[in-house]
């Protein structure tokens, strides 16, 4: 289908790892992104991965990409209460300026 | 510095009003975007300007009129809006690599309420 799918909600305890999953639609998408949005704010670019990579690590964030299954994940190590937000994955369609956003996952971190 | 600024932060307008939203970036990005975001939903692309030319219009009603006066500024002119147009309007800009958009950065948004 046309939608980039994410699970709606994830709840974790402070200090645990969080894994947010995304299934995207276009196998030709060259860049895949993760954004964080806090209430009432714009989207903050967290990290991205190029389609010829399987994994990218950036401090507490690890992105895994499975191109065959069109599956993207974001792992947040040592999750903190400040990580509570909505997380969007996004794909940029090859040859265009169109960024297609996932449905968003609300992460709640319990103290 | 990866800052995109938007003004105003909040806007309340009647259905007969004309208003404008403004967006500015000084990062040298040559692509700028308008998105509309309803509560608990992902951003929906409205317009893209590339090198100050309109390159994408996602079939947006004509009551929304974009303008890109120069490479740093992007406006969205609003006229005769409907209550269902109430939303968070997000501006973004993106870097280029190899002639293609790359990292996209968002402003904080304008919360628009149409009464």
Short mmCIF file of C-alpha atoms in Angstrom, two decimals, chain A residues 6-69:
data_model
loop_
_atom_site.label_atom_id
_atom_site.label_comp_id
_atom_site.label_asym_id
_atom_site.label_seq_id
_atom_site.Cartn_x
_atom_site.Cartn_y
_atom_site.Cartn_z
CA UNK A 6 4.35 2.17 12.36
CA UNK A 7 2.90 0.73 15.52
CA UNK A 8 0.88 3.36 17.38
CA UNK A 9 2.21 3.14 20.89
CA UNK A 10 5.21 1.88 22.87
CA UNK A 11 5.74 2.04 26.61
CA UNK A 12 9.12 1.29 28.26
CA UNK A 13 10.72 1.75 31.64
CA UNK A 14 13.47 4.32 32.12
CA UNK A 15 16.88 2.76 31.46
CA UNK A 16 15.51 0.04 29.19
CA UNK A 17 15.99 -0.03 25.41
CA UNK A 18 13.19 1.03 23.08
CA UNK A 19 12.73 -0.36 19.59
CA UNK A 20 10.44 1.47 17.19
CA UNK A 21 9.58 -0.25 13.93
CA UNK A 22 8.60 1.06 10.51
CA UNK A 23 7.57 -0.59 7.26
CA UNK A 24 8.06 1.63 4.26
CA UNK A 25 6.67 1.34 0.80
CA UNK A 26 9.12 2.20 -1.96
CA UNK A 27 12.09 -0.11 -2.43
CA UNK A 28 13.80 2.59 -4.49
CA UNK A 29 13.77 5.10 -1.62
CA UNK A 30 17.36 6.19 -1.16
CA UNK A 31 17.28 7.80 2.27
CA UNK A 32 15.26 6.80 5.32
CA UNK A 33 14.90 9.06 8.31
CA UNK A 34 13.81 9.13 11.93
CA UNK A 35 12.25 12.24 13.45
CA UNK A 36 11.16 13.07 16.99
CA UNK A 37 8.23 15.38 17.74
CA UNK A 38 7.49 16.68 21.22
CA UNK A 39 4.06 18.16 22.04
CA UNK A 40 3.42 21.47 20.29
CA UNK A 41 6.78 21.44 18.51
CA UNK A 42 8.15 20.84 15.05
CA UNK A 43 9.94 17.68 13.95
CA UNK A 44 13.54 17.14 15.01
CA UNK A 45 15.75 15.13 12.66
CA UNK A 46 17.35 12.40 14.78
CA UNK A 47 19.21 10.28 12.29
CA UNK A 48 18.99 8.80 8.82
CA UNK A 49 20.36 5.90 6.84
CA UNK A 50 21.29 5.53 3.22
CA UNK A 51 19.72 2.59 1.45
CA UNK A 52 23.05 0.84 0.79
CA UNK A 53 23.66 0.50 4.54
CA UNK A 54 22.31 -2.14 6.91
CA UNK A 55 23.03 -0.37 10.16
CA UNK A 56 23.98 3.02 11.49
CA UNK A 57 24.88 3.89 15.08
CA UNK A 58 24.78 7.40 16.47
CA UNK A 59 25.38 7.63 20.22
CA UNK A 60 22.30 6.06 21.89
CA UNK A 61 20.54 5.54 18.55
CA UNK A 62 20.91 2.50 16.31
CA UNK A 63 19.12 2.27 12.97
CA UNK A 64 18.66 -1.10 11.28
CA UNK A 65 17.53 -1.43 7.68
CA UNK A 66 16.22 -4.57 6.00
CA UNK A 67 15.75 -3.60 2.35
CA UNK A 68 14.34 -6.96 1.34
CA UNK A 69 11.45 -6.60 3.78
#
